[in-house]
């Protein structure tokens, strides 16, 4: 009898451990985690142990006055100066599902390296497969941005990281629970101490800094287009050069918003893309700034690595790049419902591009692919959990299949 009770007790404890999971997950072997002492590719290590970006674009002054889309256009200010250890710690955290409330979702679940740091979904999925309301934006070149999320509601990478950690539609954690989980892990305690020369207690500020540091290392400025821009005119063939010319033309006006070399102007534009049910329910940046003129306005996304980041637009409406281009070609405001008033961006016209010109644009945008500075995806992470680089199963609401507005 006693033996049966003991056996039942062991089984019950095992089930509880399995259910709680993240709280009792055995930490990984500490001997396999050594933070990098060198900077990621494209960065130079300074005498005070900081990583500073080095690129040929830093030799160019802004040449906007000579025509938007010029190949020698300079870059905006970059966020760099983190230590190699902070960047590498951020990399481990980025792929570790320990940051989510139940240990099932990591940052990489919605920002997959193989998907251009998006997730390949029309709307992102969080803990328990809960659906958000928008597609996941790419993280390439976030070091140059000044606002984050489609509606520009975060002004720093640290703020962006915090919102994702605590959003019920994403990782659904709490600051208290997150700190308890991380501080209970001796490996993470040691790694944070190395990265920040701090005590053994992990702080939220250092967590946000590490995640920001890693994201600033995701630089994509070495595509075939970039080689062409720096003087290697053989890097693009004649059709691709023709596509660049269409891209820069006053007829297509692509470069007015998707301005090289980042292929975004980091601004908000109202272009009249509907939600998936052909209505405009998502007010976008209007909620962020409280200005009605920004209703339906969203940040201009980068076109870097765009062939890997489908589906396109904030609502993930277009599965093919050609479809996204044809949306503009169908005319200004053609998709805006008659009962909806939007102040469309003045660059949105009716370019009436030919099929051949659209083909040229698609071909040119493929030249913007560059993943040479792709970070190494860890096989193991300090929590001992399995690194998550895929999506959970969707759980939707019968009344709102896209989930609640974020």
Short mmCIF file of C-alpha atoms in Angstrom, two decimals:
data_model
loop_
_atom_site.label_atom_id
_atom_site.label_comp_id
_atom_site.label_asym_id
_atom_site.label_seq_id
_atom_site.Cartn_x
_atom_site.Cartn_y
_atom_site.Cartn_z
CA UNK A 1 0.00 0.00 0.00
CA UNK A 2 2.75 2.43 1.00
CA UNK A 3 4.71 1.52 -2.12
CA UNK A 4 1.65 2.21 -4.30
CA UNK A 5 1.14 5.60 -2.61
CA UNK A 6 4.79 6.50 -3.09
CA UNK A 7 4.65 5.48 -6.73
CA UNK A 8 1.51 7.55 -7.27
CA UNK A 9 3.19 10.49 -5.56
CA UNK A 10 6.21 10.28 -7.84
CA UNK A 11 3.95 10.20 -10.90
CA UNK A 12 1.98 13.21 -9.61
CA UNK A 13 5.14 15.21 -8.99
CA UNK A 14 6.43 14.31 -12.45
CA UNK A 15 3.17 15.51 -13.99
CA UNK A 16 3.32 18.77 -12.06
CA UNK A 17 6.90 19.35 -13.16
CA UNK A 18 5.89 18.68 -16.74
CA UNK A 19 2.95 21.07 -16.49
CA UNK A 20 4.88 23.84 -14.78
CA UNK A 21 7.83 23.11 -17.01
CA UNK A 22 9.65 26.38 -17.12
CA UNK A 23 9.92 26.74 -13.34
CA UNK A 24 11.66 23.43 -12.85
CA UNK A 25 13.52 23.06 -16.11
CA UNK A 26 17.03 21.85 -15.47
CA UNK A 27 19.56 24.48 -16.44
CA UNK A 28 21.94 23.70 -19.25
CA UNK A 29 25.57 22.81 -18.68
CA UNK A 30 27.28 26.06 -17.70
CA UNK A 31 30.58 24.98 -19.27
CA UNK A 32 29.20 25.31 -22.81
CA UNK A 33 28.26 28.99 -22.48
CA UNK A 34 31.12 31.42 -23.00
CA UNK A 35 30.19 34.90 -24.20
CA UNK A 36 31.94 36.16 -27.32
CA UNK A 37 34.94 38.42 -26.85
CA UNK A 38 34.87 39.70 -30.42
CA UNK A 39 32.32 41.82 -32.27
CA UNK A 40 29.92 40.49 -34.91
CA UNK A 41 30.97 40.83 -38.54
CA UNK A 42 30.84 44.41 -39.77
CA UNK A 43 31.73 45.86 -36.37
CA UNK A 44 35.08 47.01 -35.00
CA UNK A 45 36.08 46.46 -31.38
CA UNK A 46 37.23 49.69 -29.77
CA UNK A 47 39.79 50.08 -27.00
CA UNK A 48 37.00 50.36 -24.41
CA UNK A 49 35.41 47.05 -25.48
CA UNK A 50 32.64 48.52 -27.62
CA UNK A 51 31.44 47.36 -31.03
CA UNK A 52 31.14 50.13 -33.62
CA UNK A 53 29.66 49.59 -37.07
CA UNK A 54 31.91 50.02 -40.10
CA UNK A 55 30.39 50.41 -43.57
CA UNK A 56 31.27 52.24 -46.76
CA UNK A 57 28.01 54.17 -46.48
CA UNK A 58 29.53 56.07 -43.57
CA UNK A 59 31.81 57.82 -46.06
CA UNK A 60 28.86 59.31 -47.94
CA UNK A 61 27.15 62.54 -47.01
CA UNK A 62 23.41 62.73 -47.48
CA UNK A 63 22.70 63.45 -51.14
CA UNK A 64 18.93 63.91 -50.97
CA UNK A 65 19.22 67.24 -52.76
CA UNK A 66 20.57 65.43 -55.80
CA UNK A 67 17.53 63.21 -56.16
CA UNK A 68 15.90 60.68 -53.90
CA UNK A 69 17.32 57.19 -54.26
CA UNK A 70 20.88 58.09 -55.19
CA UNK A 71 23.39 55.29 -54.71
CA UNK A 72 25.73 57.40 -52.57
CA UNK A 73 23.12 58.40 -50.02
CA UNK A 74 24.44 58.41 -46.48
CA UNK A 75 23.02 56.53 -43.51
CA UNK A 76 21.16 58.05 -40.55
CA UNK A 77 22.63 57.77 -37.08
CA UNK A 78 23.24 54.21 -35.95
CA UNK A 79 22.68 52.71 -32.52
CA UNK A 80 25.89 50.86 -31.68
CA UNK A 81 28.51 50.86 -28.93
CA UNK A 82 27.46 47.72 -27.07
CA UNK A 83 30.07 45.26 -25.85
CA UNK A 84 30.57 41.88 -27.56
CA UNK A 85 29.39 40.18 -24.38
CA UNK A 86 26.15 42.18 -24.26
CA UNK A 87 25.41 41.38 -27.91
CA UNK A 88 26.09 37.67 -27.41
CA UNK A 89 24.00 37.51 -24.25
CA UNK A 90 21.17 39.14 -26.18
CA UNK A 91 21.54 36.45 -28.85
CA UNK A 92 21.06 33.66 -26.30
CA UNK A 93 18.07 35.43 -24.77
CA UNK A 94 16.53 36.06 -28.20
CA UNK A 95 16.30 32.34 -28.93
CA UNK A 96 15.43 31.22 -25.38
CA UNK A 97 11.72 30.55 -24.72
CA UNK A 98 12.37 31.07 -21.01
CA UNK A 99 11.35 34.71 -21.58
CA UNK A 100 7.73 33.73 -22.21
CA UNK A 101 5.33 32.94 -19.38
CA UNK A 102 5.11 29.22 -20.17
CA UNK A 103 8.41 28.58 -21.95
CA UNK A 104 6.86 27.97 -25.37
CA UNK A 105 7.63 31.19 -27.27
CA UNK A 106 10.90 32.97 -27.92
CA UNK A 107 11.64 36.25 -29.69
CA UNK A 108 12.67 34.10 -32.66
CA UNK A 109 9.20 32.56 -32.84
CA UNK A 110 7.95 35.76 -34.49
CA UNK A 111 11.31 36.92 -35.85
CA UNK A 112 12.77 33.88 -37.58
CA UNK A 113 16.17 34.27 -39.24
CA UNK A 114 15.07 32.16 -42.22
CA UNK A 115 12.10 34.48 -42.77
CA UNK A 116 14.08 37.72 -42.78
CA UNK A 117 13.38 38.05 -39.04
CA UNK A 118 9.63 37.95 -39.65
CA UNK A 119 7.47 34.85 -39.13
CA UNK A 120 5.92 34.26 -42.54
CA UNK A 121 2.41 34.75 -41.16
CA UNK A 122 -0.28 37.32 -41.92
CA UNK A 123 -0.65 37.87 -38.18
CA UNK A 124 1.76 36.83 -35.45
CA UNK A 125 1.05 34.13 -32.90
CA UNK A 126 1.95 34.33 -29.23
CA UNK A 127 1.67 32.13 -26.14
CA UNK A 128 -0.96 29.38 -26.51
CA UNK A 129 -1.25 30.30 -30.18
CA UNK A 130 -3.09 33.53 -29.43
CA UNK A 131 -3.31 35.67 -32.54
CA UNK A 132 -2.23 39.25 -32.71
CA UNK A 133 -3.53 41.76 -35.23
CA UNK A 134 -0.56 42.44 -37.51
CA UNK A 135 2.33 40.72 -39.22
CA UNK A 136 5.73 40.70 -37.54
CA UNK A 137 8.04 43.41 -38.97
CA UNK A 138 11.58 42.54 -39.98
CA UNK A 139 14.41 43.25 -37.54
CA UNK A 140 17.11 43.83 -40.14
CA UNK A 141 18.76 47.25 -39.67
CA UNK A 142 16.70 48.19 -36.61
CA UNK A 143 19.86 49.91 -35.34
CA UNK A 144 19.01 52.82 -37.66
CA UNK A 145 15.36 53.21 -36.71
CA UNK A 146 13.87 55.72 -34.29
CA UNK A 147 10.49 54.09 -33.72
CA UNK A 148 9.26 50.51 -33.60
CA UNK A 149 6.15 48.42 -34.28
CA UNK A 150 3.93 49.10 -37.28
CA UNK A 151 2.21 51.96 -35.46
CA UNK A 152 5.49 53.51 -34.20
CA UNK A 153 4.35 53.25 -30.59
CA UNK A 154 7.80 52.47 -29.14
CA UNK A 155 10.67 54.93 -29.31
CA UNK A 156 13.52 52.59 -28.34
CA UNK A 157 14.57 48.99 -28.79
CA UNK A 158 14.43 48.56 -25.03
CA UNK A 159 10.82 49.73 -24.90
CA UNK A 160 9.99 47.50 -27.85
CA UNK A 161 11.49 44.48 -26.08
CA UNK A 162 9.55 45.15 -22.88
CA UNK A 163 6.25 45.45 -24.71
CA UNK A 164 6.73 42.13 -26.50
CA UNK A 165 7.65 40.39 -23.24
CA UNK A 166 4.51 41.50 -21.42
CA UNK A 167 1.91 41.65 -24.20
CA UNK A 168 -0.81 39.03 -23.71
CA UNK A 169 -0.80 38.50 -27.48
CA UNK A 170 2.93 37.77 -27.51
CA UNK A 171 4.99 36.37 -24.61
CA UNK A 172 2.44 37.15 -21.86
CA UNK A 173 5.00 37.36 -19.04
CA UNK A 174 5.19 39.78 -16.10
CA UNK A 175 8.24 41.68 -14.82
CA UNK A 176 8.09 39.91 -11.45
CA UNK A 177 7.80 36.43 -12.90
CA UNK A 178 10.49 37.08 -15.49
CA UNK A 179 13.01 38.30 -12.92
CA UNK A 180 12.28 35.37 -10.64
CA UNK A 181 12.79 32.91 -13.48
CA UNK A 182 16.07 34.43 -14.69
CA UNK A 183 17.53 34.98 -11.22
CA UNK A 184 16.81 31.34 -10.37
CA UNK A 185 19.13 30.32 -13.20
CA UNK A 186 22.81 30.40 -12.12
CA UNK A 187 24.04 30.30 -15.71
CA UNK A 188 22.15 33.43 -16.64
CA UNK A 189 23.30 35.09 -13.43
CA UNK A 190 26.91 34.48 -14.42
CA UNK A 191 26.40 35.61 -18.01
CA UNK A 192 24.70 38.85 -16.98
CA UNK A 193 27.52 39.49 -14.53
CA UNK A 194 30.05 39.05 -17.35
CA UNK A 195 28.14 41.24 -19.79
CA UNK A 196 27.42 44.12 -17.43
CA UNK A 197 30.18 43.86 -14.79
CA UNK A 198 27.39 43.82 -12.24
CA UNK A 199 26.39 41.81 -9.22
CA UNK A 200 24.73 38.44 -9.48
CA UNK A 201 21.21 39.89 -9.42
CA UNK A 202 19.71 40.26 -12.90
CA UNK A 203 17.80 43.49 -13.57
CA UNK A 204 15.13 44.28 -16.12
CA UNK A 205 17.16 47.19 -17.49
CA UNK A 206 20.07 44.87 -18.26
CA UNK A 207 17.70 42.36 -19.85
CA UNK A 208 16.26 45.02 -22.15
CA UNK A 209 19.75 46.30 -22.96
CA UNK A 210 20.99 42.84 -23.94
CA UNK A 211 18.03 42.26 -26.25
CA UNK A 212 18.54 45.71 -27.80
CA UNK A 213 22.26 45.05 -28.23
CA UNK A 214 21.64 41.87 -30.19
CA UNK A 215 19.09 43.51 -32.45
CA UNK A 216 21.50 46.32 -33.34
CA UNK A 217 23.91 43.68 -34.68
CA UNK A 218 21.42 42.60 -37.37
CA UNK A 219 22.90 44.63 -40.20
CA UNK A 220 22.10 44.04 -43.86
CA UNK A 221 24.09 46.36 -46.13
CA UNK A 222 26.03 43.91 -48.31
CA UNK A 223 23.64 42.92 -51.07
CA UNK A 224 24.36 42.96 -54.78
CA UNK A 225 22.67 46.36 -54.85
CA UNK A 226 25.20 47.62 -52.30
CA UNK A 227 28.13 46.41 -54.38
CA UNK A 228 26.62 48.28 -57.32
CA UNK A 229 26.14 51.39 -55.18
CA UNK A 230 29.78 51.29 -54.14
CA UNK A 231 31.01 51.17 -57.74
CA UNK A 232 30.86 47.53 -58.85
CA UNK A 233 28.57 48.08 -61.80
CA UNK A 234 28.84 44.44 -62.84
CA UNK A 235 26.97 43.46 -59.66
CA UNK A 236 23.60 44.12 -61.35
CA UNK A 237 22.58 43.02 -64.83
CA UNK A 238 20.85 45.31 -67.32
CA UNK A 239 17.32 44.31 -66.27
CA UNK A 240 18.15 44.90 -62.60
CA UNK A 241 19.56 48.33 -63.38
CA UNK A 242 16.40 49.05 -65.36
CA UNK A 243 14.40 47.96 -62.31
CA UNK A 244 16.38 50.38 -60.15
CA UNK A 245 15.58 53.15 -62.60
CA UNK A 246 11.85 52.36 -62.40
CA UNK A 247 12.15 52.25 -58.61
CA UNK A 248 13.68 55.74 -58.55
CA UNK A 249 11.44 57.21 -61.24
CA UNK A 250 8.96 59.99 -60.55
CA UNK A 251 6.27 57.78 -62.04
CA UNK A 252 6.66 54.85 -59.64
CA UNK A 253 8.03 56.95 -56.74
CA UNK A 254 9.09 53.88 -54.75
CA UNK A 255 12.25 55.59 -53.51
CA UNK A 256 10.31 58.50 -52.05
CA UNK A 257 9.35 56.31 -49.09
CA UNK A 258 11.62 53.28 -49.49
CA UNK A 259 14.70 55.46 -49.64
CA UNK A 260 18.14 53.85 -50.14
CA UNK A 261 20.29 52.70 -48.55
CA UNK A 262 17.92 51.48 -45.83
CA UNK A 263 14.99 51.33 -48.26
CA UNK A 264 12.75 52.97 -45.68
CA UNK A 265 12.44 56.61 -44.67
CA UNK A 266 11.43 55.60 -41.12
CA UNK A 267 8.23 57.59 -41.45
CA UNK A 268 4.51 56.86 -41.31
CA UNK A 269 2.43 56.66 -44.47
CA UNK A 270 -1.29 56.21 -45.08
CA UNK A 271 -1.64 54.12 -48.22
CA UNK A 272 -5.10 52.60 -47.82
CA UNK A 273 -4.32 48.92 -47.29
CA UNK A 274 -7.45 47.23 -45.90
CA UNK A 275 -7.63 44.48 -43.31
CA UNK A 276 -8.18 40.93 -44.49
CA UNK A 277 -11.96 41.38 -44.63
CA UNK A 278 -11.69 44.45 -46.88
CA UNK A 279 -12.46 46.91 -44.11
CA UNK A 280 -10.13 49.35 -42.38
CA UNK A 281 -10.52 48.50 -38.72
CA UNK A 282 -6.89 48.97 -37.67
CA UNK A 283 -6.40 52.71 -37.11
CA UNK A 284 -2.61 52.31 -36.89
CA UNK A 285 -0.60 55.37 -35.91
CA UNK A 286 -3.73 57.40 -35.16
CA UNK A 287 -3.86 55.65 -31.79
CA UNK A 288 -0.17 56.32 -31.14
CA UNK A 289 -0.23 60.05 -31.84
CA UNK A 290 -3.90 60.90 -31.36
CA UNK A 291 -4.09 62.53 -34.80
CA UNK A 292 -6.97 61.69 -37.12
CA UNK A 293 -4.82 62.40 -40.18
CA UNK A 294 -2.78 59.31 -39.28
CA UNK A 295 -5.75 56.95 -39.32
CA UNK A 296 -4.71 53.85 -41.23
CA UNK A 297 -1.10 55.03 -41.16
CA UNK A 298 1.77 52.62 -40.61
CA UNK A 299 5.54 52.73 -40.64
CA UNK A 300 7.18 52.35 -44.03
CA UNK A 301 8.86 48.92 -43.85
CA UNK A 302 12.33 48.24 -45.15
CA UNK A 303 12.62 46.41 -48.46
CA UNK A 304 15.88 44.76 -47.38
CA UNK A 305 15.60 40.96 -47.75
CA UNK A 306 12.04 41.45 -48.95
CA UNK A 307 11.99 38.21 -50.92
CA UNK A 308 12.19 36.41 -47.55
CA UNK A 309 9.58 38.44 -45.63
CA UNK A 310 6.24 37.52 -47.24
CA UNK A 311 3.36 38.06 -46.67
CA UNK A 312 3.44 41.81 -47.14
CA UNK A 313 1.87 44.90 -45.53
CA UNK A 314 0.90 45.29 -41.88
CA UNK A 315 -2.07 43.00 -42.39
CA UNK A 316 -0.19 40.38 -44.39
CA UNK A 317 -2.65 40.80 -47.26
CA UNK A 318 -0.29 39.96 -50.09
CA UNK A 319 1.51 36.64 -50.35
CA UNK A 320 3.50 37.59 -53.45
CA UNK A 321 5.71 40.64 -53.93
CA UNK A 322 4.19 41.26 -57.33
CA UNK A 323 0.73 41.47 -55.72
CA UNK A 324 2.00 44.14 -53.32
CA UNK A 325 3.38 46.20 -56.21
CA UNK A 326 0.16 45.81 -58.19
CA UNK A 327 -1.77 47.19 -55.21
CA UNK A 328 -0.12 50.56 -55.88
CA UNK A 329 -0.65 50.21 -59.61
CA UNK A 330 -4.43 49.84 -59.24
CA UNK A 331 -4.80 53.47 -58.30
CA UNK A 332 -4.89 55.85 -55.38
CA UNK A 333 -7.40 54.79 -52.73
CA UNK A 334 -8.94 51.99 -54.79
CA UNK A 335 -9.16 49.65 -51.76
CA UNK A 336 -10.53 52.22 -49.29
CA UNK A 337 -14.19 51.50 -48.44
CA UNK A 338 -16.57 54.28 -49.48
CA UNK A 339 -17.63 54.94 -45.89
CA UNK A 340 -14.03 55.33 -44.68
CA UNK A 341 -12.18 58.65 -44.80
CA UNK A 342 -8.39 58.48 -45.02
CA UNK A 343 -5.82 61.18 -45.70
CA UNK A 344 -3.73 59.23 -48.18
CA UNK A 345 -0.02 59.98 -48.54
CA UNK A 346 0.60 62.39 -51.39
CA UNK A 347 3.12 60.01 -52.99
CA UNK A 348 0.36 57.46 -53.57
CA UNK A 349 -0.66 57.98 -57.20
CA UNK A 350 -1.77 55.80 -60.09
CA UNK A 351 1.54 54.99 -61.77
CA UNK A 352 0.00 52.74 -64.45
CA UNK A 353 3.13 50.61 -64.72
CA UNK A 354 3.30 48.00 -67.46
CA UNK A 355 3.63 44.30 -66.68
CA UNK A 356 7.22 44.51 -67.85
CA UNK A 357 7.98 47.40 -65.50
CA UNK A 358 6.46 45.47 -62.60
CA UNK A 359 8.63 42.49 -63.53
CA UNK A 360 11.66 44.78 -63.48
CA UNK A 361 10.74 46.05 -60.01
CA UNK A 362 10.35 42.52 -58.65
CA UNK A 363 13.70 41.55 -60.13
CA UNK A 364 15.44 44.60 -58.69
CA UNK A 365 14.05 44.04 -55.19
CA UNK A 366 15.52 40.54 -55.20
CA UNK A 367 18.92 42.27 -55.41
CA UNK A 368 18.33 43.64 -51.90
CA UNK A 369 18.77 40.22 -50.31
CA UNK A 370 21.77 39.93 -48.02
CA UNK A 371 22.16 37.72 -44.98
CA UNK A 372 25.94 37.68 -44.73
CA UNK A 373 25.83 38.92 -41.14
CA UNK A 374 23.30 36.31 -40.05
CA UNK A 375 23.88 35.46 -36.37
CA UNK A 376 24.54 31.90 -35.24
CA UNK A 377 21.41 30.19 -33.97
CA UNK A 378 22.29 28.44 -30.68
CA UNK A 379 21.70 24.71 -30.39
CA UNK A 380 21.22 25.06 -26.65
CA UNK A 381 20.28 27.95 -24.39
CA UNK A 382 21.03 28.60 -20.69
CA UNK A 383 17.52 27.69 -19.52
CA UNK A 384 17.92 24.14 -20.77
CA UNK A 385 14.73 24.56 -22.81
CA UNK A 386 14.71 23.84 -26.52
CA UNK A 387 15.40 26.97 -28.59
CA UNK A 388 12.15 27.93 -30.31
CA UNK A 389 12.29 29.03 -33.93
CA UNK A 390 8.79 28.14 -35.08
CA UNK A 391 5.19 29.15 -34.48
CA UNK A 392 2.75 27.73 -31.93
CA UNK A 393 -0.70 26.52 -32.97
CA UNK A 394 -3.24 29.29 -33.49
CA UNK A 395 -6.08 29.86 -31.05
CA UNK A 396 -8.65 32.30 -32.43
CA UNK A 397 -11.79 33.98 -31.20
CA UNK A 398 -15.08 33.24 -32.91
CA UNK A 399 -15.98 36.93 -32.81
CA UNK A 400 -12.59 38.28 -33.82
CA UNK A 401 -10.39 35.79 -35.70
CA UNK A 402 -7.47 38.22 -35.67
CA UNK A 403 -7.43 38.57 -31.90
CA UNK A 404 -7.63 41.78 -29.89
CA UNK A 405 -5.99 44.98 -31.08
CA UNK A 406 -2.55 45.48 -29.64
#
